[in-house]
Coordinates of C-alpha atoms in Angstrom, one line a residue:
Chain G
M177 CA 107.0 61.1 15.9
N178 CA 103.7 60.9 17.7
A179 CA 101.1 59.4 15.4
D180 CA 98.4 61.9 16.6
I181 CA 100.4 64.9 15.5
I182 CA 99.8 66.1 11.9
I183 CA 101.8 69.3 12.0
H184 CA 105.0 69.5 13.9
V185 CA 106.8 72.8 14.0
E186 CA 110.1 73.5 15.8
S187 CA 111.9 76.8 15.8
L188 CA 110.6 77.6 12.4
T189 CA 112.0 80.9 11.0
K190 CA 111.7 82.9 7.8
K191 CA 113.8 85.9 7.1
F192 CA 113.5 88.2 4.1
G193 CA 116.9 90.0 4.1
D194 CA 117.2 91.5 7.6
F195 CA 113.6 91.2 8.3
V196 CA 112.4 88.3 10.4
A197 CA 108.9 87.5 9.2
V198 CA 108.5 84.3 11.2
D199 CA 110.6 84.2 14.4
N200 CA 111.4 80.9 15.9
I201 CA 107.9 79.4 16.2
S202 CA 107.1 76.0 17.6
F203 CA 103.8 74.2 17.9
D204 CA 102.0 70.9 17.2
V205 CA 98.7 70.4 15.6
R206 CA 96.8 67.2 16.6
K207 CA 94.9 65.1 14.1
G208 CA 91.2 66.1 13.8
E209 CA 91.5 69.3 15.7
I210 CA 90.5 72.8 14.7
F211 CA 93.5 75.0 15.0
G212 CA 92.9 78.8 15.0
F213 CA 95.8 80.8 13.7
L214 CA 95.3 84.4 14.7
G215 CA 97.4 87.5 14.4
A216 CA 97.2 91.1 13.2
N217 CA 97.9 92.0 9.6
G218 CA 101.6 91.7 9.0
A219 CA 102.2 89.4 12.1
G220 CA 103.6 86.7 9.9
K221 CA 100.5 84.3 9.5
T222 CA 100.6 84.2 5.7
T223 CA 104.4 83.5 5.6
A224 CA 103.9 80.7 8.1
I225 CA 101.0 79.2 6.2
R226 CA 103.0 79.3 3.0
M227 CA 105.9 77.4 4.6
L228 CA 103.5 74.8 6.0
S229 CA 101.8 74.3 2.7
G230 CA 105.0 73.7 0.9
L231 CA 105.0 77.0 -1.1
L232 CA 107.9 78.7 0.6
Q233 CA 111.2 77.4 2.0
P234 CA 112.0 78.3 5.6
S235 CA 115.2 80.0 6.6
G236 CA 115.7 77.8 9.6
G237 CA 114.0 75.4 12.0
K238 CA 112.1 72.2 11.4
A239 CA 108.5 71.5 10.2
S240 CA 106.8 68.4 9.1
V241 CA 103.2 68.3 7.7
M242 CA 101.4 64.9 7.5
G243 CA 104.8 63.3 8.1
Y244 CA 106.4 65.1 5.2
D245 CA 109.4 67.4 5.6
V246 CA 108.7 71.0 4.3
Y247 CA 112.3 71.3 3.0
T248 CA 112.5 68.1 0.9
Q249 CA 108.9 66.9 0.4
S250 CA 107.0 70.0 -0.4
E251 CA 105.4 68.4 -3.5
K252 CA 103.9 65.7 -1.4
I253 CA 102.5 68.3 1.0
K254 CA 101.0 70.3 -1.8
A255 CA 99.3 67.2 -3.2
G256 CA 98.0 66.0 0.1
I257 CA 96.5 69.1 1.7
G258 CA 93.4 71.1 1.0
Y259 CA 93.5 74.8 0.7
M260 CA 90.9 77.6 0.5
S261 CA 91.7 81.2 0.4
Q262 CA 89.6 84.2 1.4
R263 CA 89.8 85.3 -2.2
F264 CA 87.3 83.1 -3.8
S265 CA 89.1 80.3 -5.6
L266 CA 86.4 78.8 -7.9
Y267 CA 86.0 79.5 -11.6
D268 CA 83.2 82.1 -12.0
D269 CA 82.3 81.1 -15.6
L270 CA 82.0 77.4 -14.9
T271 CA 78.9 75.9 -13.3
V272 CA 78.9 74.4 -9.9
I273 CA 79.2 70.9 -11.3
E274 CA 81.9 71.9 -13.8
N275 CA 84.0 73.4 -10.9
M276 CA 83.7 70.2 -9.0
K277 CA 84.7 68.1 -12.0
F278 CA 87.6 70.4 -12.8
Y279 CA 89.1 70.2 -9.3
G280 CA 88.3 66.5 -9.0
G281 CA 90.3 66.0 -12.2
I282 CA 93.2 68.0 -10.8
Y283 CA 93.2 65.9 -7.6
G284 CA 93.1 62.8 -9.7
L285 CA 89.8 61.4 -8.4
S286 CA 88.5 58.4 -10.4
K287 CA 85.3 59.0 -12.3
N288 CA 83.3 56.9 -9.9
D289 CA 84.7 58.6 -6.8
L290 CA 84.1 62.0 -8.3
N291 CA 80.5 61.3 -9.2
H292 CA 79.9 60.0 -5.8
K293 CA 81.6 63.0 -4.2
I294 CA 79.6 65.4 -6.4
Q295 CA 76.3 63.9 -5.2
E296 CA 77.5 64.0 -1.6
V297 CA 78.4 67.7 -1.8
I298 CA 75.1 68.6 -3.6
G299 CA 73.3 66.8 -0.8
I300 CA 75.2 68.4 2.1
L301 CA 75.0 71.9 0.7
K302 CA 71.4 71.4 -0.6
I303 CA 72.4 73.0 -3.9
D304 CA 70.6 70.7 -6.3
E305 CA 68.7 73.5 -7.9
F306 CA 71.9 75.5 -8.5
K307 CA 74.1 72.7 -9.8
N308 CA 74.0 73.8 -13.4
Q309 CA 74.3 77.5 -12.7
L310 CA 77.4 79.5 -13.3
V311 CA 79.3 80.0 -10.0
K312 CA 79.3 83.8 -10.5
S313 CA 75.6 83.9 -10.1
L314 CA 75.7 82.4 -6.6
P315 CA 75.6 84.5 -3.4
L316 CA 78.9 84.8 -1.7
G317 CA 78.0 82.6 1.2
W318 CA 77.1 79.7 -1.2
K319 CA 80.3 80.2 -3.0
Q320 CA 82.3 80.0 0.2
K321 CA 80.5 76.9 1.3
L322 CA 81.1 75.4 -2.2
A323 CA 84.8 76.4 -2.2
F324 CA 85.2 74.7 1.2
S325 CA 83.6 71.5 0.0
I326 CA 85.8 71.5 -3.1
S327 CA 88.9 72.1 -1.0
I328 CA 88.2 68.8 0.8
L329 CA 86.9 66.9 -2.3
H330 CA 90.0 64.6 -2.3
N331 CA 89.5 63.8 1.4
P332 CA 92.7 65.5 2.6
A333 CA 93.8 64.8 6.2
L334 CA 94.5 68.5 6.6
V335 CA 93.0 71.7 5.2
F336 CA 94.2 75.3 5.4
L337 CA 91.4 77.9 5.5
D338 CA 92.6 81.5 5.1
E339 CA 89.9 83.9 6.3
P340 CA 87.1 81.8 4.8
T341 CA 84.2 83.8 6.3
G342 CA 85.2 87.4 5.5
G343 CA 82.1 89.4 4.4
V344 CA 79.7 86.4 4.7
D345 CA 76.3 87.1 6.3
P346 CA 75.9 86.1 10.0
V347 CA 73.6 83.1 9.3
T348 CA 75.8 81.7 6.5
R349 CA 78.9 82.3 8.6
R350 CA 77.5 79.9 11.2
E351 CA 76.4 77.4 8.6
F352 CA 80.0 77.5 7.3
W353 CA 81.3 76.7 10.7
E354 CA 78.9 73.8 11.0
L355 CA 80.5 72.4 7.8
I356 CA 84.0 72.9 9.3
M357 CA 83.0 71.2 12.6
N358 CA 81.4 68.3 10.8
S359 CA 84.4 67.7 8.7
A360 CA 86.7 68.0 11.8
H361 CA 84.3 65.5 13.5
Q362 CA 85.0 63.1 10.6
G363 CA 88.8 63.4 11.2
T364 CA 89.9 66.3 8.9
T365 CA 92.3 68.6 10.6
I366 CA 91.4 72.3 10.2
F367 CA 94.0 75.0 10.2
V368 CA 92.1 78.3 10.0
T369 CA 92.7 82.1 10.2
T370 CA 90.0 84.6 10.9
H371 CA 89.4 88.2 11.9
Y372 CA 86.1 87.2 13.7
M373 CA 87.1 86.7 17.3
D374 CA 83.9 84.8 18.1
E375 CA 85.0 82.1 15.6
A376 CA 88.2 81.6 17.7
E377 CA 85.9 80.2 20.3
Y378 CA 85.0 77.3 18.0
C379 CA 88.6 76.2 17.8
N380 CA 90.2 73.5 19.9
T381 CA 93.4 75.4 20.1
V382 CA 94.0 79.1 19.4
S383 CA 97.4 80.6 18.7
I384 CA 98.0 84.4 18.5
M385 CA 101.0 85.6 16.5
V386 CA 102.7 89.0 17.3
D387 CA 105.7 90.2 15.3
G388 CA 106.5 86.8 13.9
R389 CA 106.3 85.1 17.3
I390 CA 103.5 83.0 18.8
D391 CA 102.8 84.9 22.0
A392 CA 99.8 82.9 23.2
M393 CA 98.6 79.4 22.5
N394 CA 96.1 77.2 24.3
T395 CA 92.4 76.2 24.3
P396 CA 90.1 79.2 24.3
Q397 CA 89.0 78.4 27.9
E398 CA 92.6 78.2 29.2
L399 CA 93.6 81.4 27.3
K400 CA 90.8 83.3 29.0
K401 CA 92.0 82.0 32.4
Q402 CA 95.6 82.7 31.7
F403 CA 95.0 86.3 30.6
N404 CA 92.2 86.8 33.1
S405 CA 89.9 87.9 30.3
Q406 CA 86.2 87.6 29.3
D407 CA 86.8 86.9 25.6
I408 CA 89.4 86.2 23.0
H409 CA 88.9 89.6 21.4
S410 CA 90.4 91.5 24.3
I411 CA 93.3 89.0 24.6
F412 CA 94.0 89.5 20.9
V413 CA 93.8 93.3 21.1
N414 CA 96.1 93.5 24.1
L415 CA 98.7 91.2 22.6
A416 CA 98.5 92.9 19.1
R417 CA 99.0 96.3 20.7
Q418 CA 102.3 95.2 22.1
S419 CA 103.6 94.9 18.5
T420 CA 106.7 96.9 17.9
R421 CA 106.9 95.9 14.2
K422 CA 106.8 98.9 11.9
E423 CA 106.5 99.0 8.1
F424 CA 108.4 96.4 6.2
E425 CA 106.9 95.9 2.8
Chain O
M36 CA 65.1 118.6 13.6
A37 CA 68.6 117.7 12.4
T38 CA 69.7 119.0 9.0
I39 CA 69.6 116.5 6.2
S40 CA 72.7 115.6 4.3
I41 CA 71.4 112.6 2.2
Q42 CA 67.9 111.9 1.1
C43 CA 67.1 108.9 -0.9
Q44 CA 63.7 107.9 -2.3
H45 CA 62.6 104.7 -3.9
I46 CA 66.1 103.9 -5.4
K47 CA 66.1 100.8 -7.5
K48 CA 69.0 99.3 -9.3
S49 CA 69.4 96.0 -11.1
Y50 CA 72.1 94.4 -13.3
T51 CA 71.7 91.8 -16.0
L52 CA 74.1 88.8 -15.9
K53 CA 73.6 86.4 -18.8
K54 CA 69.9 87.0 -19.1
N55 CA 69.5 86.8 -15.3
K56 CA 68.3 89.9 -13.7
I57 CA 70.0 90.6 -10.4
I58 CA 68.3 93.1 -8.2
A59 CA 71.0 95.0 -6.3
L60 CA 68.7 97.7 -4.7
D61 CA 65.0 97.2 -4.1
D62 CA 63.3 100.4 -3.2
I63 CA 65.8 102.1 -0.9
N64 CA 64.6 105.0 1.2
L65 CA 66.7 106.7 3.8
E66 CA 67.8 110.0 5.3
V67 CA 71.2 110.8 6.7
Y68 CA 71.7 113.8 9.0
K69 CA 74.6 116.2 9.0
S70 CA 77.5 115.4 11.2
E71 CA 76.4 111.9 12.0
I72 CA 78.2 108.6 11.4
F73 CA 75.7 106.6 9.4
G74 CA 76.6 102.9 9.1
L75 CA 75.3 100.7 6.2
I76 CA 75.6 97.2 7.7
G77 CA 75.3 94.0 5.8
P78 CA 77.1 91.1 4.2
D79 CA 78.7 91.0 0.7
G80 CA 76.0 91.2 -2.0
A81 CA 73.6 93.2 0.2
G82 CA 73.8 96.2 -2.2
K83 CA 76.0 98.4 -0.1
T84 CA 78.5 99.3 -2.9
S85 CA 75.7 100.0 -5.4
L86 CA 74.1 102.4 -3.0
I87 CA 77.3 104.2 -2.2
R88 CA 78.1 104.5 -6.0
I89 CA 74.7 105.9 -6.7
L90 CA 75.0 108.5 -3.9
A91 CA 78.5 109.4 -5.1
S92 CA 77.1 109.9 -8.7
L93 CA 79.3 107.1 -10.2
I94 CA 76.4 105.0 -11.4
L95 CA 72.8 105.8 -12.2
P96 CA 69.8 104.3 -10.5
D97 CA 67.2 102.6 -12.6
S98 CA 64.5 104.7 -10.9
G99 CA 64.1 106.8 -7.8
S100 CA 65.9 109.9 -6.7
A101 CA 68.5 111.0 -4.3
K102 CA 70.0 114.2 -3.0
V103 CA 73.4 114.6 -1.3
E104 CA 74.2 118.0 0.2
E105 CA 71.3 119.4 -1.8
C106 CA 72.7 118.2 -5.1
D107 CA 70.6 115.8 -7.1
V108 CA 72.8 112.7 -7.9
I109 CA 71.7 112.7 -11.5
H110 CA 71.3 116.3 -12.5
D111 CA 73.8 118.1 -10.3
F112 CA 76.5 115.5 -10.3
E113 CA 79.3 118.0 -11.1
K114 CA 78.6 120.1 -8.1
L115 CA 78.0 117.1 -6.0
R116 CA 81.4 115.7 -6.7
T117 CA 83.1 118.8 -5.2
K118 CA 81.2 118.2 -2.0
I119 CA 81.9 114.6 -1.3
G120 CA 84.9 112.5 -0.4
Y121 CA 84.8 108.9 -1.6
M122 CA 87.0 106.0 -0.5
P123 CA 86.2 102.9 -2.6
G124 CA 86.6 99.4 -1.2
R125 CA 89.5 98.6 -3.5
F126 CA 92.3 101.0 -3.1
S127 CA 92.0 104.1 -5.2
L128 CA 95.6 105.3 -5.0
Y129 CA 98.2 105.5 -7.8
Q130 CA 100.5 102.7 -6.9
D131 CA 103.5 104.2 -8.6
L132 CA 103.2 107.7 -7.2
T133 CA 104.7 108.4 -3.7
V134 CA 102.6 109.1 -0.7
Q135 CA 103.2 112.8 -1.1
E136 CA 102.5 112.8 -4.8
N137 CA 99.2 111.0 -4.4
L138 CA 98.1 113.6 -1.9
E139 CA 99.2 116.5 -4.1
F140 CA 97.5 114.9 -7.1
F141 CA 94.1 114.6 -5.4
A142 CA 94.4 118.1 -4.1
S143 CA 95.2 119.5 -7.5
V144 CA 92.3 117.6 -9.2
F145 CA 90.0 119.6 -6.8
N146 CA 91.8 122.9 -7.4
T147 CA 93.1 123.1 -4.0
T148 CA 96.5 122.5 -2.2
V149 CA 97.6 120.2 0.6
Q150 CA 98.5 123.3 2.7
D151 CA 95.0 124.7 2.5
N152 CA 93.3 121.8 4.1
Y153 CA 96.1 120.2 6.0
H154 CA 94.3 120.8 9.3
L155 CA 91.8 118.1 8.2
I156 CA 94.3 115.4 7.7
N157 CA 97.0 116.4 10.1
D158 CA 96.2 113.7 12.7
I159 CA 96.1 110.9 10.1
Y160 CA 98.8 112.1 7.8
K161 CA 101.4 112.4 10.5
Q162 CA 101.1 108.6 11.1
I163 CA 102.3 108.0 7.5
E164 CA 104.5 111.1 6.9
V165 CA 107.7 109.2 7.5
F166 CA 106.9 107.3 4.3
K167 CA 106.1 110.3 2.2
F168 CA 108.8 109.5 -0.4
R169 CA 107.7 105.8 -0.7
T170 CA 105.4 104.7 -3.5
A171 CA 101.8 103.9 -2.5
G172 CA 102.2 100.4 -3.9
A173 CA 104.9 99.7 -1.3
L174 CA 102.8 100.5 1.7
S175 CA 101.1 97.9 4.0
G176 CA 97.4 97.6 3.9
G177 CA 96.9 99.7 7.0
M178 CA 99.1 102.5 5.7
K179 CA 97.4 102.5 2.3
Q180 CA 94.1 102.8 4.1
K181 CA 95.3 105.9 6.0
L182 CA 96.6 107.5 2.8
A183 CA 93.4 106.8 0.9
L184 CA 91.5 108.5 3.7
C185 CA 93.7 111.5 3.5
C186 CA 93.2 111.7 -0.3
A187 CA 89.5 111.5 0.2
L188 CA 89.6 114.4 2.7
I189 CA 92.0 116.7 1.1
H190 CA 89.5 118.9 -0.8
S191 CA 87.5 119.4 2.4
P192 CA 84.3 117.6 1.5
S193 CA 81.1 118.0 3.5
I194 CA 80.4 114.3 3.5
L195 CA 82.6 111.3 3.4
F196 CA 81.6 108.0 1.7
L197 CA 83.6 105.0 2.9
D198 CA 83.0 101.7 1.2
E199 CA 84.0 98.9 3.6
P200 CA 87.2 100.6 4.9
T201 CA 87.8 97.9 7.5
T202 CA 87.2 94.7 5.5
G203 CA 90.1 92.3 5.8
V204 CA 91.7 94.6 8.5
D205 CA 92.7 93.1 11.8
A206 CA 90.9 93.9 15.1
V207 CA 93.4 96.5 16.3
S208 CA 93.6 98.4 13.0
R209 CA 89.8 98.4 13.0
I210 CA 89.7 100.1 16.4
E211 CA 92.2 102.7 15.2
F212 CA 90.3 103.4 12.0
W213 CA 87.1 104.0 14.0
E214 CA 88.9 106.3 16.3
M215 CA 89.9 108.4 13.2
L216 CA 86.3 108.5 12.1
T217 CA 85.0 109.6 15.5
E218 CA 87.6 112.4 15.4
L219 CA 86.4 113.5 11.9
K220 CA 82.8 113.5 13.1
R221 CA 83.8 115.7 16.0
K222 CA 85.1 118.2 13.4
G223 CA 81.7 118.2 11.8
M224 CA 82.1 115.7 9.0
T225 CA 79.1 113.6 7.9
I226 CA 80.3 110.0 7.4
F227 CA 78.5 107.4 5.5
V228 CA 80.3 104.1 6.0
S229 CA 79.5 100.5 5.0
T230 CA 80.8 97.4 6.8
P231 CA 80.1 93.7 7.0
Y232 CA 81.2 93.7 10.6
M233 CA 78.1 93.8 12.9
D234 CA 80.2 94.8 15.9
E235 CA 81.0 98.1 14.3
A236 CA 77.4 99.1 14.4
S237 CA 77.7 100.3 18.0
L238 CA 80.2 103.0 16.8
C239 CA 77.7 104.6 14.5
D240 CA 75.0 107.1 15.5
R241 CA 72.5 105.4 13.3
I242 CA 72.6 102.3 11.2
A243 CA 70.8 100.8 8.3
L244 CA 70.8 97.0 8.3
M245 CA 70.8 95.7 4.7
Q246 CA 70.3 92.3 3.1
S247 CA 69.6 91.3 -0.5
G248 CA 69.0 94.8 -1.8
K249 CA 66.6 95.7 1.0
I250 CA 67.0 97.9 4.0
L251 CA 65.7 95.8 6.9
S252 CA 65.8 98.6 9.5
V253 CA 67.1 102.1 10.1
S254 CA 67.6 103.4 13.6
S255 CA 70.2 104.0 16.3
P256 CA 72.0 100.8 17.5
S257 CA 70.2 100.9 20.8
Q258 CA 66.8 101.2 19.1
V259 CA 67.6 98.2 16.9
K260 CA 68.1 96.2 20.1
Q261 CA 64.8 97.4 21.6
Q262 CA 63.0 96.3 18.4
Y263 CA 64.1 92.7 19.0
S264 CA 61.0 90.7 19.5
G265 CA 60.8 87.9 22.2
T266 CA 63.3 87.0 24.8
L267 CA 67.0 86.1 24.2
W268 CA 69.0 83.7 26.3
S269 CA 72.6 82.8 26.4
L270 CA 73.3 79.1 27.2
Q271 CA 76.5 77.2 27.8
S272 CA 77.3 73.6 28.5
I273 CA 80.3 71.3 28.2
H274 CA 78.3 69.4 25.6
M275 CA 77.6 72.3 23.2
Y276 CA 76.8 70.0 20.2
H277 CA 74.1 68.1 22.1
L278 CA 72.8 71.4 23.6
M279 CA 72.4 72.8 20.1
Q280 CA 70.6 69.7 18.8
A281 CA 68.2 69.7 21.7
L282 CA 67.4 73.4 21.3
K283 CA 66.9 73.1 17.5
K284 CA 64.2 70.5 17.9
W285 CA 62.3 72.3 20.6
S286 CA 59.1 73.8 19.2
R287 CA 59.2 76.8 21.6
V288 CA 62.6 77.9 20.3
D289 CA 62.5 80.4 17.4
S290 CA 66.3 80.6 16.8
A291 CA 69.5 79.0 18.1
F292 CA 72.8 80.4 16.9
S293 CA 76.4 79.8 18.1
F294 CA 78.0 82.9 19.5
G295 CA 81.5 81.9 20.3
E296 CA 81.5 80.0 23.5
S297 CA 77.7 80.2 24.0
I298 CA 74.5 79.6 22.1
H299 CA 72.0 82.5 21.8
V300 CA 68.5 81.2 21.9
G301 CA 65.5 83.3 20.8
I302 CA 62.1 82.5 22.3
S303 CA 59.1 84.6 21.3
E304 CA 57.2 84.0 24.6
Q305 CA 57.8 86.9 26.9
N306 CA 57.1 85.0 30.1
I307 CA 59.1 81.8 29.6
S308 CA 61.2 81.2 32.6
E309 CA 64.7 79.9 33.2
I310 CA 63.3 76.9 35.0
E311 CA 61.2 75.9 32.0
I312 CA 64.2 76.0 29.7
K313 CA 66.3 74.1 32.2
N314 CA 63.6 71.4 32.7
Y315 CA 63.3 70.9 29.0
L316 CA 67.0 70.4 28.7
L317 CA 67.1 68.1 31.7
Q318 CA 64.5 65.9 30.0
N319 CA 66.8 65.7 27.0
G320 CA 69.7 64.6 29.1
I321 CA 71.5 67.9 29.4
S322 CA 71.9 68.8 33.1
E323 CA 74.8 71.1 33.7
I324 CA 74.1 74.3 31.9
N325 CA 74.8 77.9 32.4
I326 CA 71.9 80.1 31.4
Q327 CA 71.1 83.8 31.5
R328 CA 68.8 86.2 29.9
I329 CA 70.7 88.7 27.8
E330 CA 70.3 91.9 25.7
P331 CA 70.5 91.2 22.0
T332 CA 73.6 92.3 20.0
V333 CA 73.2 93.9 16.6
E334 CA 74.1 90.6 15.1
D335 CA 71.2 88.9 16.9
C336 CA 68.8 91.6 15.6
F337 CA 70.2 91.3 12.1
M338 CA 69.6 87.5 12.0
Q339 CA 66.0 88.0 13.3
L340 CA 65.3 90.6 10.7
M341 CA 66.8 88.3 8.0
D342 CA 64.5 85.6 9.1
K343 CA 61.4 87.9 9.0
N344 CA 62.2 89.0 5.5

């Protein structure tokens, strides 16, 4: 396999009974890129992410993540990736520092590495004055930036971000993306979902899922040329409107 | 002069969290007219939910007063509750009742029947009617949202409070939801809706921009844009990172924010020219740029107001 490819997906499929949630998708994610994974609610994004993060066995097809097979090496995938969900994933009644120590412990960081990391995160996020405050007293934007920093505390080669900026104010949303871009610049691969179509423009590659399939995938510039469109928003809306998928839950 | 549906004066609300006082609402004043769509726009933590709950008589303000449909939110709360429809951010449905049972339940609580007010929900309900024997817990997010809207409408309220109905909803469902609101407004409904999505502002008649418990501005979406001070420019280059760095260190630039594939640059000087900007960038090694002066979006205005406050 090409050493520059960190996620390789070939004809990946997931069925729940008769329902095909993910329908024969294929794509590659290159190391260090920001890969935007778009789709309407119910298009199959979450199912695909769960397979790629080792949480769900596929029904068919192939996928390898960081060189590990999703069928047989899911534990290695889970230990190696970073993950941050839209639902805030920190412990509200622990302080900023305690949360970092807790997750650092889970990831098995040495005491030295962890202390070094904590100082680094405090410096980058400029949260020295909040470090001993309970996380629940922080504004949402701070929490999300902290949750992101913690999701990459163990220097994973790949991090999954599931709607990380929902509800965040416009300035903090941009600061959040600066964090993402800096960490991509340092070599971390970012796999991100979002409902903000302007954020799709910050991705190196954008894919759009419709009814379990990937109906469009390219750089934002090429997608706009291909669909003869001004912006990703209108491409997304046009594709999502072609959905024939009805209720399934 | 338009008739007033909501009047809110000097509303304050704070919460105490482990000895820390958190100010949720800091002196809120506003008026909402009948049959308008009024948007409360701001990020999480701005105070939107607290304000809606006070107006729906679910929590009490620390001080200040408010009237909704001529009912005082503190003293006339029983009467007020018959006049309002309320759709909370988290789903309010009974998960183990069917679609039809939920609707009948909400109608009976208000001493009415589904038949009496069916005309109000007809357009929305027919989209979920095929699932009427399914439990609400087994519906997808979009369908739950439609059912919750039907349940909030079934007693024929004069005003509808919607707390972030489109949060976490994809772009297509958001468009459909706003089409439903526009249709309700056409039937005369007053709609008070909160959202963190700045792009939904243009669908409202008037908007209040809210941040950290304060209202930054109340006006129509086009007036908000007129209030933007200075000039706004959209810039593109193949080297976006260097462009951003160069802009941020220029003293004449007030703000530089990424907006998808371009950078929006705010400059307070009214008479700065395209040439001057290009020359500055050229001196900083950035030659090939695309530049044009643009009208601000509501998001640009919001960020400028955030900065001023």
